[in-house]
C-alpha cells in the first residue's frame, strides 16, 4: 500500500512539477511567457476585486509573483511526493492564488466560448484543491500512535 500511495502522489504532482519546470526554464530575465499571461489576468482580477469590495489591492511585481508561484509548485510538489502535509499546504496556497486569477470565467458572458473553457479549467483546479484538502484531512485523521508501530517482541 505504501508504494501505491507514493506512486499516486508522484502522478498527482507531475502536473505541478512539469509546469514549474517549464516556467522555470522559460523564465529568463523578463519572466518569460508566464509574466505575459499573468499581467493582464492580474489587472483584470485587481479591477474585479476593487469594483466588488471598494478596496485596492497592493501593487505587485508580476515577475516576482511568477517566481513565487514557480517555487510554490516546485517545493510543494517535492514535499508532497514524500507525504508531507506542508507540501500539500504549499500546493493549496498555489491553487488558492492562481485559480481565481488565471481562470476568470466570471468576466465573460455564459454564452461565450471563453466562459466554457475557463469554467472547465476552473472546476478542474477546484478538484485538485479538493484532493489536496482530502490528503491533509486523511493525514491528520490518522492518530500518531497508529502511524509508528513498533515491532512487538515475541514471548515464549
XYZ file of C-alpha atoms in Angstrom:
156
model
C 0.000 0.000 0.000
C 2.869 2.378 0.754
C 4.293 2.069 -2.755
C 0.892 2.648 -4.366
C 0.318 5.844 -2.386
C 3.818 7.050 -3.287
C 3.145 6.454 -6.993
C -0.237 8.169 -6.633
C 1.355 11.243 -5.078
C 4.052 11.214 -7.772
C 1.461 11.089 -10.558
C -0.658 13.765 -8.865
C 2.259 16.169 -8.565
C 3.518 15.512 -12.101
C 1.160 18.264 -13.290
C 2.736 20.759 -10.901
C 6.328 19.574 -11.430
C 6.153 19.738 -15.219
C 4.524 23.174 -15.163
C 7.076 24.507 -12.663
C 9.963 23.094 -14.727
C 8.637 24.618 -17.940
C 8.041 28.018 -16.350
C 11.481 27.917 -14.692
C 13.314 27.136 -17.948
C 11.423 29.885 -19.811
C 11.761 32.468 -17.018
C 14.830 34.331 -18.327
C 15.394 37.979 -17.471
C 11.891 39.169 -18.316
C 9.946 36.404 -16.556
C 9.092 34.540 -19.730
C 5.662 33.869 -21.190
C 4.173 33.330 -17.747
C 4.514 37.047 -16.982
C 2.749 37.869 -20.238
C -0.149 35.643 -19.148
C -0.254 36.777 -15.514
C -0.008 40.559 -16.085
C -3.360 41.084 -17.875
C -5.063 38.466 -15.709
C -3.864 40.200 -12.551
C -5.001 43.588 -13.849
C -8.472 42.210 -14.584
C -8.570 40.482 -11.192
C -7.480 43.709 -9.483
C -10.252 45.682 -11.195
C -12.807 42.993 -10.317
C -11.816 42.951 -6.633
C -11.799 46.745 -6.366
C -15.217 47.001 -8.041
C -16.701 44.358 -5.738
C -15.082 45.380 -2.459
C -14.175 49.032 -2.976
C -10.582 48.384 -1.834
C -7.391 48.461 -3.856
C -5.006 45.516 -3.940
C -1.392 46.383 -3.178
C 0.909 46.813 -6.186
C 2.651 43.554 -7.063
C 5.643 42.933 -9.299
C 4.295 40.247 -11.643
C 7.769 38.818 -12.290
C 8.204 38.239 -8.551
C 4.703 36.742 -8.355
C 5.579 34.270 -11.118
C 8.845 33.358 -9.378
C 6.912 32.835 -6.134
C 4.355 30.629 -7.901
C 7.102 28.541 -9.520
C 8.764 27.995 -6.145
C 5.422 27.094 -4.529
C 4.765 24.497 -7.215
C 8.284 23.069 -7.179
C 8.865 22.910 -3.438
C 5.287 21.916 -2.659
C 5.424 19.077 -5.178
C 8.699 17.682 -3.873
C 7.467 17.736 -0.290
C 4.085 16.286 -1.261
C 5.686 13.331 -3.067
C 7.204 12.229 0.219
C 3.909 12.585 2.082
C 4.430 15.952 3.745
C 1.389 17.970 4.758
C 3.488 21.110 4.288
C 3.845 20.226 0.605
C 0.078 19.903 0.305
C -0.376 23.254 2.041
C 2.067 24.937 -0.359
C 0.209 23.463 -3.328
C -3.083 24.617 -1.770
C -1.674 28.128 -1.492
C -0.647 27.993 -5.148
C -4.119 26.851 -6.181
C -5.754 29.482 -3.989
C -3.791 32.286 -5.677
C -3.689 31.010 -9.262
C -7.163 29.592 -9.819
C -9.337 32.703 -9.468
C -6.842 34.868 -11.360
C -5.943 32.658 -14.303
C -9.358 31.119 -14.879
C -11.528 34.222 -14.652
C -14.699 32.820 -16.187
C -16.668 35.349 -14.121
C -15.557 38.126 -16.502
C -17.317 36.560 -19.503
C -20.922 36.024 -20.503
C -22.167 32.455 -20.111
C -22.788 32.044 -23.844
C -19.197 32.894 -24.829
C -16.666 30.207 -25.784
C -14.094 31.626 -23.346
C -16.540 31.235 -20.464
C -16.856 27.477 -21.018
C -13.118 26.934 -21.458
C -12.197 28.934 -18.367
C -15.002 27.429 -16.298
C -13.847 23.885 -17.116
C -10.266 24.711 -16.125
C -11.514 26.466 -13.000
C -13.501 23.407 -11.907
C -10.551 21.119 -12.668
C -8.409 23.229 -10.358
C -11.148 23.063 -7.731
C -10.916 19.273 -7.985
C -7.150 19.462 -7.398
C -7.817 21.768 -4.452
C -10.315 19.255 -3.051
C -7.868 16.375 -3.475
C -5.217 18.314 -1.550
C -7.704 19.075 1.230
C -8.631 15.393 1.321
C -4.960 14.414 1.648
C -4.445 16.838 4.525
C -7.624 15.642 6.226
C -6.682 11.984 5.903
C -3.114 12.636 7.012
C -4.343 14.414 10.144
C -7.092 11.894 10.928
C -4.697 9.004 11.499
C -3.544 9.012 15.127
C 0.223 9.222 15.510
C 0.323 6.066 17.579
C -1.016 4.121 14.609
C 1.490 5.646 12.183
C 4.557 4.371 14.005
C 4.112 0.790 15.050
C 6.987 -0.682 16.891
C 7.590 -4.379 16.380
C 6.424 -6.426 19.334
C 8.883 -8.877 20.792
C 7.843 -12.482 20.787
C 7.496 -14.150 24.139
C 7.603 -17.895 24.573
